[in-house]
């Protein structure tokens, strides 16, 4: 009996001990599970926090990078009030030509108020622009530099203490006052545009657009010029005016034909009777001229529409479209001033009527004078297009260079062999074709004329010329368009000649 009790006690004690041990284990496991859950939750919180920290850091880095790389554009935004703040502290800098002439400056009027002054009045109106009623041209493009100062902190403090404004930075441009004056006067009372470039650098030497305006009077004439939609004198026709290219587009058509027939294109011949008919479409030569038996070179030199219509019907449309895109039609242009895209509507699925009009630069094809000058410059530069630019350097008021702008290659538009072939064709235009007014001079030249019809109800045409000189080692490219005046040979070529003459004979 005693033994049974003892055994029962031991069993009960053991059971209690096991129960206690199990309870302790469960408590310990429960505690460990809680700790694990807490740690897991902490890890999740840390991970989430790290993710958002990285996201925030990335956002900060992006914003800093964006602001740094786009500081000029952000500063020039019309909603940026910092411009007005700086204008109260700094005097807007001066814009100079490449030959050191003042194109825009800040002076004080009779009341002592700072005003912008343009010594050449209308002559540089579009390319230099204005800074009242908004900003355009170089006044807009270089605004970031002109309104900022390079004065030291001590100098700024001294100026502030004495009630003086800090001098802004100055802009030196690539523009030549002599060439600009010649081009401006050559345009006379005509409406249109002129672009003059250096093919091997991309420097814009002159840019004229008419009708124009006097930037000194822009505030007073603002309502008048903005209401005059017929003349659109505020529009920079050189970069924003789009026109049918007329026969200057035969440069593009010729490039495509050479690409499709690299070995046989010199063997081409055609009998021109003054017109070409395909189905219901008839293309006529200018003034009904009958050119007779023509080679490819003579077709180009004489600007034979019938021959080029015949050439056009042999072209592969998709390949032709690709070539036009290579030459930046329907593409963004590598320029920093406001511009309009040149465009084509021809596609691989277009009908023959569209093709036959496109090859002679008519139909719905349109181009800006600046773009045509860029293509011409690329041909002159062995097929390599340089980025056009107008700003040479930024200097502080005491003459220290703040920023130097360099010539930059954009891309190759064609092979050097293709460019050489086109230069040869364009030389023939001068020597025995529609630009013969440029032959027999103290310099050689090459180019292409155009007479672009723009009114279906009238025989009106824009007069085009685009070319370069000297023909063998080009230094200068010139593109001229005169609106609604007649043939390129009669009107555009003489204007280009005056510019070439000035450049080569007057020491420019």
Short mmCIF file of C-alpha atoms in Angstrom, two decimals:
data_model
loop_
_atom_site.label_atom_id
_atom_site.label_comp_id
_atom_site.label_asym_id
_atom_site.label_seq_id
_atom_site.Cartn_x
_atom_site.Cartn_y
_atom_site.Cartn_z
CA UNK A 1 0.00 0.00 0.00
CA UNK A 2 2.77 2.33 1.00
CA UNK A 3 4.70 1.31 -2.07
CA UNK A 4 1.70 2.06 -4.31
CA UNK A 5 1.30 5.50 -2.77
CA UNK A 6 4.96 6.21 -3.25
CA UNK A 7 4.76 5.09 -6.85
CA UNK A 8 1.61 7.16 -7.40
CA UNK A 9 3.31 10.22 -5.94
CA UNK A 10 6.30 9.71 -8.17
CA UNK A 11 4.05 9.27 -11.17
CA UNK A 12 2.07 12.37 -10.28
CA UNK A 13 5.26 14.35 -9.70
CA UNK A 14 6.66 13.15 -12.99
CA UNK A 15 3.45 14.08 -14.75
CA UNK A 16 3.49 17.49 -13.12
CA UNK A 17 7.12 17.91 -14.07
CA UNK A 18 6.39 16.92 -17.66
CA UNK A 19 3.39 19.22 -17.71
CA UNK A 20 5.47 22.03 -16.30
CA UNK A 21 8.25 21.32 -18.76
CA UNK A 22 5.77 21.26 -21.67
CA UNK A 23 4.24 24.49 -20.49
CA UNK A 24 7.68 26.07 -20.25
CA UNK A 25 8.58 24.79 -23.69
CA UNK A 26 5.34 26.18 -25.08
CA UNK A 27 5.99 29.49 -23.40
CA UNK A 28 9.56 29.52 -24.69
CA UNK A 29 8.38 28.60 -28.18
CA UNK A 30 5.71 31.26 -28.01
CA UNK A 31 8.27 33.85 -26.93
CA UNK A 32 10.68 32.81 -29.66
CA UNK A 33 7.88 32.94 -32.21
CA UNK A 34 6.97 36.44 -31.08
CA UNK A 35 10.61 37.51 -31.28
CA UNK A 36 10.86 35.96 -34.76
CA UNK A 37 7.69 37.69 -35.87
CA UNK A 38 8.94 41.01 -34.49
CA UNK A 39 12.29 40.57 -36.21
CA UNK A 40 10.55 39.63 -39.46
CA UNK A 41 8.32 42.67 -39.18
CA UNK A 42 11.36 44.83 -38.48
CA UNK A 43 13.11 43.38 -41.51
CA UNK A 44 10.06 44.18 -43.62
CA UNK A 45 9.97 47.71 -42.25
CA UNK A 46 13.70 48.14 -42.85
CA UNK A 47 13.32 46.79 -46.39
CA UNK A 48 10.40 49.10 -47.08
CA UNK A 49 12.25 52.04 -45.58
CA UNK A 50 15.35 51.20 -47.62
CA UNK A 51 13.26 50.96 -50.78
CA UNK A 52 11.70 54.37 -50.23
CA UNK A 53 15.08 55.84 -49.26
CA UNK A 54 16.56 54.53 -52.52
CA UNK A 55 13.54 55.81 -54.42
CA UNK A 56 13.86 59.22 -52.79
CA UNK A 57 17.61 59.30 -53.42
CA UNK A 58 17.03 58.35 -57.05
CA UNK A 59 14.46 61.11 -57.38
CA UNK A 60 16.87 63.63 -55.88
CA UNK A 61 19.66 62.49 -58.22
CA UNK A 62 17.31 62.68 -61.21
CA UNK A 63 16.09 66.14 -60.27
CA UNK A 64 19.64 67.38 -59.73
CA UNK A 65 20.76 65.90 -63.05
CA UNK A 66 17.71 67.26 -64.86
CA UNK A 67 18.08 70.74 -63.41
CA UNK A 68 21.82 70.77 -64.15
CA UNK A 69 21.48 69.56 -67.74
CA UNK A 70 18.45 71.74 -68.46
CA UNK A 71 19.37 74.79 -66.42
CA UNK A 72 19.30 77.13 -69.41
CA UNK A 73 15.90 75.92 -70.64
CA UNK A 74 14.43 76.08 -67.13
CA UNK A 75 15.86 79.55 -66.60
CA UNK A 76 14.53 80.77 -69.95
CA UNK A 77 11.03 79.50 -69.20
CA UNK A 78 8.67 82.48 -69.24
CA UNK A 79 7.19 81.36 -65.91
CA UNK A 80 10.56 81.50 -64.13
CA UNK A 81 10.41 84.55 -61.87
CA UNK A 82 14.18 84.43 -61.35
CA UNK A 83 14.61 86.30 -64.64
CA UNK A 84 12.80 89.31 -63.23
CA UNK A 85 14.83 89.11 -60.03
CA UNK A 86 18.14 89.04 -61.91
CA UNK A 87 17.00 91.87 -64.17
CA UNK A 88 16.81 94.12 -61.09
CA UNK A 89 20.36 93.18 -60.11
CA UNK A 90 22.19 92.73 -63.44
CA UNK A 91 22.38 94.77 -66.63
CA UNK A 92 21.67 92.61 -69.68
CA UNK A 93 24.86 91.85 -71.63
CA UNK A 94 25.80 92.94 -75.14
CA UNK A 95 25.52 90.87 -78.33
CA UNK A 96 28.41 91.27 -80.79
CA UNK A 97 28.97 90.18 -84.37
CA UNK A 98 31.94 88.01 -85.32
CA UNK A 99 33.74 91.18 -86.46
CA UNK A 100 33.14 92.93 -83.14
CA UNK A 101 30.19 95.16 -84.02
CA UNK A 102 27.42 95.70 -81.46
CA UNK A 103 24.18 94.02 -82.51
CA UNK A 104 22.25 94.53 -79.26
CA UNK A 105 23.06 96.51 -76.14
CA UNK A 106 21.47 97.96 -73.03
CA UNK A 107 21.37 101.75 -72.79
CA UNK A 108 19.46 104.28 -70.69
CA UNK A 109 16.76 106.44 -72.21
CA UNK A 110 16.13 110.08 -71.37
CA UNK A 111 14.32 109.12 -68.19
CA UNK A 112 17.22 106.97 -67.02
CA UNK A 113 15.39 103.69 -67.64
CA UNK A 114 17.32 100.76 -69.08
CA UNK A 115 16.18 99.88 -72.61
CA UNK A 116 17.44 97.46 -75.23
CA UNK A 117 19.00 99.06 -78.31
CA UNK A 118 19.65 97.50 -81.72
CA UNK A 119 22.08 99.67 -83.73
CA UNK A 120 21.32 97.92 -87.03
CA UNK A 121 17.55 98.32 -86.74
CA UNK A 122 15.81 95.80 -89.07
CA UNK A 123 18.93 94.20 -90.52
CA UNK A 124 19.37 91.49 -87.85
CA UNK A 125 15.76 91.53 -86.69
CA UNK A 126 15.02 87.80 -86.87
CA UNK A 127 18.34 86.21 -86.02
CA UNK A 128 19.20 88.56 -83.12
CA UNK A 129 15.56 88.95 -82.12
CA UNK A 130 14.16 91.18 -79.40
CA UNK A 131 13.83 91.06 -75.61
CA UNK A 132 10.64 93.08 -75.15
CA UNK A 133 7.22 91.44 -75.48
CA UNK A 134 8.96 88.13 -74.81
CA UNK A 135 12.27 87.06 -76.28
CA UNK A 136 13.19 85.68 -79.68
CA UNK A 137 16.29 84.86 -81.69
CA UNK A 138 19.65 85.08 -79.96
CA UNK A 139 18.10 87.24 -77.26
CA UNK A 140 16.15 84.14 -76.26
CA UNK A 141 18.81 81.54 -77.04
CA UNK A 142 21.51 83.32 -75.01
CA UNK A 143 19.18 84.74 -72.36
CA UNK A 144 20.68 82.57 -69.60
CA UNK A 145 24.13 84.03 -70.20
CA UNK A 146 23.14 87.62 -70.97
CA UNK A 147 21.12 88.14 -67.79
CA UNK A 148 23.66 86.44 -65.52
CA UNK A 149 26.87 88.04 -64.31
CA UNK A 150 30.40 86.78 -63.78
CA UNK A 151 31.22 89.52 -61.26
CA UNK A 152 32.83 88.20 -58.07
CA UNK A 153 30.91 88.07 -54.80
CA UNK A 154 32.92 91.04 -53.56
CA UNK A 155 32.17 93.02 -56.71
CA UNK A 156 28.48 92.19 -56.47
CA UNK A 157 28.44 93.25 -52.83
CA UNK A 158 30.17 96.52 -53.71
CA UNK A 159 27.75 97.20 -56.55
CA UNK A 160 24.80 96.45 -54.30
CA UNK A 161 26.11 98.80 -51.61
CA UNK A 162 26.60 101.62 -54.11
CA UNK A 163 23.25 101.05 -55.82
CA UNK A 164 24.81 99.86 -59.08
CA UNK A 165 23.82 96.85 -61.17
CA UNK A 166 26.21 94.07 -62.07
CA UNK A 167 27.34 93.84 -65.71
CA UNK A 168 25.87 90.86 -67.57
CA UNK A 169 27.88 88.48 -69.72
CA UNK A 170 28.38 89.25 -73.41
CA UNK A 171 27.68 87.08 -76.45
CA UNK A 172 29.94 86.96 -79.50
CA UNK A 173 28.13 85.49 -82.50
CA UNK A 174 29.24 83.89 -85.77
CA UNK A 175 27.38 86.57 -87.76
CA UNK A 176 29.35 88.81 -90.12
CA UNK A 177 27.96 92.35 -90.39
CA UNK A 178 29.41 92.85 -93.88
CA UNK A 179 27.81 89.72 -95.34
CA UNK A 180 24.57 90.38 -93.49
CA UNK A 181 24.41 93.90 -94.93
CA UNK A 182 25.10 92.65 -98.47
CA UNK A 183 22.44 89.93 -98.15
CA UNK A 184 19.93 92.31 -96.59
CA UNK A 185 20.37 94.95 -99.29
CA UNK A 186 20.38 92.32 -102.06
CA UNK A 187 16.97 91.13 -100.89
CA UNK A 188 15.69 94.69 -101.27
CA UNK A 189 11.91 94.93 -101.32
CA UNK A 190 11.42 91.24 -102.04
CA UNK A 191 9.94 88.81 -99.54
CA UNK A 192 11.83 85.64 -98.73
CA UNK A 193 14.96 84.51 -96.95
CA UNK A 194 18.72 84.09 -97.27
CA UNK A 195 21.01 81.76 -95.31
CA UNK A 196 24.81 81.85 -95.49
CA UNK A 197 26.84 79.06 -93.82
CA UNK A 198 30.35 77.69 -93.55
CA UNK A 199 30.01 74.07 -94.73
CA UNK A 200 33.01 72.72 -92.81
CA UNK A 201 32.08 74.30 -89.45
CA UNK A 202 28.32 74.90 -89.49
CA UNK A 203 28.74 78.58 -88.62
CA UNK A 204 25.83 80.78 -89.66
CA UNK A 205 27.46 83.83 -91.26
CA UNK A 206 24.28 85.64 -92.27
CA UNK A 207 20.52 85.11 -92.04
CA UNK A 208 17.95 87.42 -93.58
CA UNK A 209 14.16 87.19 -93.53
CA UNK A 210 11.70 89.62 -95.11
CA UNK A 211 9.22 91.16 -94.40
CA UNK A 212 10.97 92.30 -91.25
CA UNK A 213 10.49 94.75 -88.38
CA UNK A 214 12.49 97.16 -86.25
CA UNK A 215 13.21 95.55 -82.86
CA UNK A 216 13.81 99.03 -81.39
CA UNK A 217 10.11 99.73 -81.94
CA UNK A 218 8.67 96.31 -81.13
CA UNK A 219 6.70 97.49 -78.09
CA UNK A 220 5.01 100.25 -80.05
CA UNK A 221 4.22 98.21 -83.17
CA UNK A 222 3.35 94.95 -81.40
CA UNK A 223 -0.40 95.04 -82.00
CA UNK A 224 0.12 95.99 -85.64
CA UNK A 225 2.64 93.27 -86.53
CA UNK A 226 0.85 90.51 -84.64
CA UNK A 227 -2.42 91.36 -86.40
CA UNK A 228 -0.79 91.36 -89.86
CA UNK A 229 -1.14 87.66 -90.70
CA UNK A 230 -0.66 88.29 -94.42
CA UNK A 231 2.94 89.49 -94.10
CA UNK A 232 3.81 87.59 -90.89
CA UNK A 233 6.82 89.83 -90.40
CA UNK A 234 7.69 88.27 -87.03
CA UNK A 235 8.17 84.87 -88.69
CA UNK A 236 11.78 83.95 -89.39
CA UNK A 237 11.28 82.64 -92.91
CA UNK A 238 14.85 81.31 -93.02
CA UNK A 239 14.18 78.63 -90.40
CA UNK A 240 10.38 78.60 -90.03
CA UNK A 241 9.09 79.32 -93.52
CA UNK A 242 8.24 76.15 -95.48
CA UNK A 243 8.13 76.21 -99.27
CA UNK A 244 7.89 73.78 -102.18
CA UNK A 245 11.55 73.26 -103.16
CA UNK A 246 10.93 73.19 -106.89
CA UNK A 247 13.87 72.06 -108.99
CA UNK A 248 16.34 72.38 -106.10
CA UNK A 249 14.80 69.06 -105.03
CA UNK A 250 16.40 67.45 -108.07
CA UNK A 251 19.48 67.28 -105.86
CA UNK A 252 17.60 64.75 -103.73
CA UNK A 253 16.16 62.89 -106.72
CA UNK A 254 19.63 62.71 -108.27
CA UNK A 255 21.09 61.25 -105.09
CA UNK A 256 18.45 58.51 -105.11
CA UNK A 257 19.02 57.72 -108.79
CA UNK A 258 22.79 57.53 -108.21
CA UNK A 259 22.22 55.20 -105.25
CA UNK A 260 20.00 52.90 -107.29
CA UNK A 261 22.30 53.01 -110.33
CA UNK A 262 25.82 53.52 -108.94
CA UNK A 263 27.61 52.28 -112.05
CA UNK A 264 25.26 53.18 -114.89
CA UNK A 265 23.80 56.58 -114.02
CA UNK A 266 26.36 58.46 -116.21
CA UNK A 267 25.05 56.46 -119.21
CA UNK A 268 21.49 57.82 -118.90
CA UNK A 269 19.98 59.59 -121.93
CA UNK A 270 16.55 61.01 -122.69
CA UNK A 271 14.88 62.82 -125.59
CA UNK A 272 13.08 65.88 -124.19
CA UNK A 273 10.22 67.28 -126.24
CA UNK A 274 9.15 69.74 -123.54
CA UNK A 275 6.84 67.44 -121.59
CA UNK A 276 6.45 63.96 -120.13
CA UNK A 277 3.15 62.11 -119.85
CA UNK A 278 2.46 59.11 -117.67
CA UNK A 279 -1.16 57.99 -117.64
CA UNK A 280 -3.21 61.09 -116.94
CA UNK A 281 -0.25 63.02 -115.56
CA UNK A 282 1.75 65.42 -117.72
CA UNK A 283 4.88 67.20 -116.51
CA UNK A 284 6.11 70.18 -118.55
CA UNK A 285 9.50 71.84 -118.63
CA UNK A 286 9.71 75.44 -117.44
CA UNK A 287 8.21 77.74 -120.11
CA UNK A 288 7.75 74.68 -122.34
CA UNK A 289 11.47 74.44 -123.15
CA UNK A 290 12.46 71.51 -125.38
CA UNK A 291 15.90 70.33 -124.33
CA UNK A 292 16.36 67.64 -126.99
CA UNK A 293 18.74 64.74 -126.33
CA UNK A 294 20.02 65.06 -122.76
CA UNK A 295 22.38 63.09 -120.56
CA UNK A 296 21.88 62.85 -116.82
CA UNK A 297 24.33 65.73 -116.29
CA UNK A 298 22.59 67.93 -118.85
CA UNK A 299 19.15 67.02 -117.47
CA UNK A 300 20.33 68.38 -114.13
CA UNK A 301 22.15 71.41 -115.55
CA UNK A 302 19.18 72.49 -117.68
CA UNK A 303 16.69 71.47 -114.97
CA UNK A 304 14.72 69.34 -117.42
CA UNK A 305 11.42 68.43 -115.74
CA UNK A 306 10.48 65.91 -118.42
CA UNK A 307 13.72 64.00 -118.02
CA UNK A 308 13.46 63.95 -114.24
CA UNK A 309 9.85 62.77 -114.44
CA UNK A 310 11.14 59.93 -116.61
CA UNK A 311 13.89 59.24 -114.07
CA UNK A 312 11.39 59.35 -111.23
CA UNK A 313 9.22 56.61 -112.70
CA UNK A 314 12.18 54.21 -112.44
CA UNK A 315 12.79 54.83 -108.74
CA UNK A 316 11.91 52.49 -105.90
CA UNK A 317 9.51 54.45 -103.72
CA UNK A 318 10.54 52.92 -100.42
CA UNK A 319 14.21 53.53 -101.17
CA UNK A 320 13.41 57.08 -102.24
CA UNK A 321 11.59 57.73 -98.97
CA UNK A 322 14.59 56.37 -97.04
CA UNK A 323 16.94 58.71 -98.90
CA UNK A 324 14.71 61.68 -98.11
CA UNK A 325 14.71 60.67 -94.46
CA UNK A 326 18.51 60.39 -94.60
CA UNK A 327 18.46 64.04 -95.64
CA UNK A 328 16.29 64.87 -92.60
CA UNK A 329 12.88 65.24 -94.21
CA UNK A 330 10.18 64.49 -91.61
CA UNK A 331 12.99 64.55 -89.02
CA UNK A 332 14.15 66.78 -86.20
CA UNK A 333 16.93 69.14 -87.28
CA UNK A 334 20.13 69.64 -85.24
CA UNK A 335 19.63 73.37 -84.75
CA UNK A 336 18.93 75.43 -81.64
CA UNK A 337 16.74 78.22 -83.03
CA UNK A 338 13.00 77.73 -83.61
CA UNK A 339 12.36 75.94 -86.89
CA UNK A 340 9.72 74.15 -88.91
CA UNK A 341 10.18 70.57 -90.05
CA UNK A 342 10.61 69.99 -93.74
CA UNK A 343 8.23 67.28 -94.81
CA UNK A 344 7.31 64.83 -97.52
CA UNK A 345 4.10 62.87 -97.94
CA UNK A 346 5.40 60.30 -100.38
CA UNK A 347 5.26 56.73 -99.06
CA UNK A 348 5.96 53.30 -100.48
CA UNK A 349 2.22 53.03 -101.20
CA UNK A 350 1.85 56.41 -102.92
CA UNK A 351 0.56 56.53 -106.47
CA UNK A 352 2.53 57.51 -109.54
CA UNK A 353 0.99 60.99 -109.53
CA UNK A 354 2.56 61.72 -106.13
CA UNK A 355 5.89 60.26 -107.24
CA UNK A 356 6.06 62.23 -110.48
CA UNK A 357 5.37 65.49 -108.61
CA UNK A 358 7.80 64.73 -105.81
CA UNK A 359 10.82 64.09 -108.05
CA UNK A 360 10.64 67.65 -109.41
CA UNK A 361 10.03 69.25 -106.00
CA UNK A 362 6.34 69.95 -106.42
CA UNK A 363 3.26 68.37 -104.89
CA UNK A 364 3.15 68.33 -101.11
CA UNK A 365 6.90 68.36 -100.46
CA UNK A 366 8.05 71.38 -98.43
CA UNK A 367 11.38 72.56 -97.07
CA UNK A 368 12.83 75.48 -95.12
CA UNK A 369 15.66 77.58 -96.58
CA UNK A 370 17.88 76.68 -93.62
CA UNK A 371 17.34 72.96 -94.16
CA UNK A 372 18.16 73.28 -97.86
CA UNK A 373 21.33 75.19 -96.95
CA UNK A 374 22.24 72.37 -94.54
CA UNK A 375 21.87 69.76 -97.30
CA UNK A 376 23.92 71.96 -99.63
CA UNK A 377 26.60 72.37 -96.96
CA UNK A 378 26.77 68.60 -96.43
CA UNK A 379 27.33 68.09 -100.16
CA UNK A 380 30.08 70.72 -100.07
CA UNK A 381 31.61 69.03 -97.01
CA UNK A 382 32.01 65.55 -98.55
CA UNK A 383 28.63 64.39 -97.29
CA UNK A 384 29.20 65.28 -93.63
CA UNK A 385 26.70 67.63 -92.00
CA UNK A 386 27.98 69.97 -89.30
CA UNK A 387 25.58 71.29 -86.67
CA UNK A 388 24.58 74.85 -87.60
CA UNK A 389 25.35 77.34 -84.83
CA UNK A 390 25.25 81.10 -84.29
CA UNK A 391 26.94 81.55 -80.89
CA UNK A 392 30.74 81.73 -80.89
CA UNK A 393 31.52 82.38 -77.22
CA UNK A 394 30.33 83.95 -73.99
CA UNK A 395 32.58 86.50 -72.30
CA UNK A 396 32.38 88.22 -68.94
CA UNK A 397 32.27 92.01 -68.84
CA UNK A 398 36.04 92.08 -68.28
CA UNK A 399 36.74 89.85 -71.29
CA UNK A 400 37.20 86.42 -69.70
CA UNK A 401 35.83 83.53 -71.77
CA UNK A 402 32.98 81.90 -69.86
CA UNK A 403 31.99 79.41 -72.56
CA UNK A 404 33.40 78.60 -75.99
CA UNK A 405 31.12 76.99 -78.56
CA UNK A 406 32.77 74.54 -80.95
CA UNK A 407 32.01 73.18 -84.39
CA UNK A 408 30.32 69.78 -84.03
CA UNK A 409 29.76 67.00 -86.50
CA UNK A 410 26.15 65.88 -86.72
CA UNK A 411 26.19 62.90 -89.04
CA UNK A 412 27.02 61.78 -92.55
CA UNK A 413 24.08 62.34 -94.90
CA UNK A 414 25.73 60.60 -97.85
CA UNK A 415 29.02 58.99 -98.82
CA UNK A 416 31.91 61.13 -99.99
CA UNK A 417 31.54 59.54 -103.44
CA UNK A 418 27.88 60.51 -103.62
CA UNK A 419 28.71 64.04 -102.49
CA UNK A 420 31.43 64.30 -105.15
CA UNK A 421 28.96 63.22 -107.84
CA UNK A 422 26.45 65.86 -106.72
CA UNK A 423 29.16 68.54 -106.61
CA UNK A 424 29.99 67.67 -110.21
CA UNK A 425 26.35 67.99 -111.24
CA UNK A 426 26.00 71.31 -109.42
CA UNK A 427 29.17 72.62 -111.07
CA UNK A 428 27.64 71.86 -114.48
CA UNK A 429 24.63 74.02 -113.53
CA UNK A 430 26.97 77.01 -113.29
CA UNK A 431 29.20 76.18 -116.23
CA UNK A 432 26.52 75.30 -118.79
CA UNK A 433 23.13 75.44 -117.12
CA UNK A 434 20.57 77.61 -115.39
CA UNK A 435 23.06 79.38 -113.06
CA UNK A 436 25.47 80.52 -115.79
CA UNK A 437 25.48 84.05 -114.31
CA UNK A 438 27.97 82.61 -111.81
CA UNK A 439 30.41 81.40 -114.45
CA UNK A 440 33.60 83.15 -115.61
CA UNK A 441 34.18 84.98 -112.32
CA UNK A 442 37.25 85.32 -110.10
CA UNK A 443 35.96 82.31 -108.16
CA UNK A 444 34.22 79.09 -109.15
CA UNK A 445 30.77 78.14 -107.90
CA UNK A 446 28.31 75.27 -107.97
CA UNK A 447 24.61 75.16 -107.26
CA UNK A 448 21.04 74.43 -108.29
CA UNK A 449 18.24 76.76 -109.28
CA UNK A 450 14.56 76.23 -108.70
CA UNK A 451 11.26 77.78 -109.75
CA UNK A 452 8.66 76.38 -107.38
CA UNK A 453 5.00 76.69 -108.32
CA UNK A 454 2.79 77.30 -105.30
CA UNK A 455 -0.54 78.44 -106.72
CA UNK A 456 -2.55 75.99 -108.80
CA UNK A 457 -4.60 78.80 -110.34
CA UNK A 458 -1.67 80.98 -111.40
CA UNK A 459 1.73 80.61 -113.02
CA UNK A 460 3.39 82.09 -109.92
CA UNK A 461 6.62 80.59 -108.68
CA UNK A 462 9.12 81.07 -105.88
CA UNK A 463 12.67 81.74 -107.08
CA UNK A 464 15.28 79.44 -105.50
CA UNK A 465 19.04 79.10 -105.61
CA UNK A 466 21.26 77.01 -103.38
CA UNK A 467 24.97 76.57 -103.90
CA UNK A 468 28.54 76.95 -102.69
CA UNK A 469 31.90 78.38 -103.69
CA UNK A 470 34.62 77.73 -104.60
CA UNK A 471 33.34 74.66 -106.43
CA UNK A 472 36.39 72.52 -105.68
CA UNK A 473 37.17 73.62 -102.10
CA UNK A 474 33.94 75.15 -100.74
CA UNK A 475 34.22 77.86 -98.09
CA UNK A 476 30.71 79.24 -98.12
CA UNK A 477 27.19 77.95 -98.85
CA UNK A 478 24.33 80.25 -99.82
CA UNK A 479 20.60 79.55 -100.09
CA UNK A 480 18.17 82.15 -101.44
CA UNK A 481 14.40 82.13 -101.87
CA UNK A 482 12.35 85.01 -103.24
CA UNK A 483 8.61 84.53 -102.85
CA UNK A 484 6.27 84.61 -105.84
CA UNK A 485 8.62 86.45 -108.20
CA UNK A 486 9.58 84.11 -111.04
CA UNK A 487 12.50 81.88 -111.97
CA UNK A 488 15.49 81.13 -109.78
CA UNK A 489 17.83 81.92 -112.67
CA UNK A 490 16.49 85.46 -113.06
CA UNK A 491 16.03 86.45 -109.43
CA UNK A 492 17.73 84.19 -106.88
CA UNK A 493 21.04 83.65 -108.71
CA UNK A 494 21.87 87.39 -108.98
CA UNK A 495 21.31 87.78 -105.25
CA UNK A 496 23.55 84.81 -104.48
CA UNK A 497 26.17 86.31 -106.81
CA UNK A 498 26.24 89.54 -104.81
CA UNK A 499 26.92 87.54 -101.66
CA UNK A 500 29.64 85.42 -103.29
CA UNK A 501 31.21 88.57 -104.78
CA UNK A 502 31.29 90.25 -101.39
CA UNK A 503 32.83 87.22 -99.73
CA UNK A 504 35.59 86.62 -102.27
CA UNK A 505 36.25 90.13 -103.57
CA UNK A 506 35.67 92.37 -100.57
CA UNK A 507 37.90 90.60 -98.09
CA UNK A 508 35.29 88.83 -95.99
#
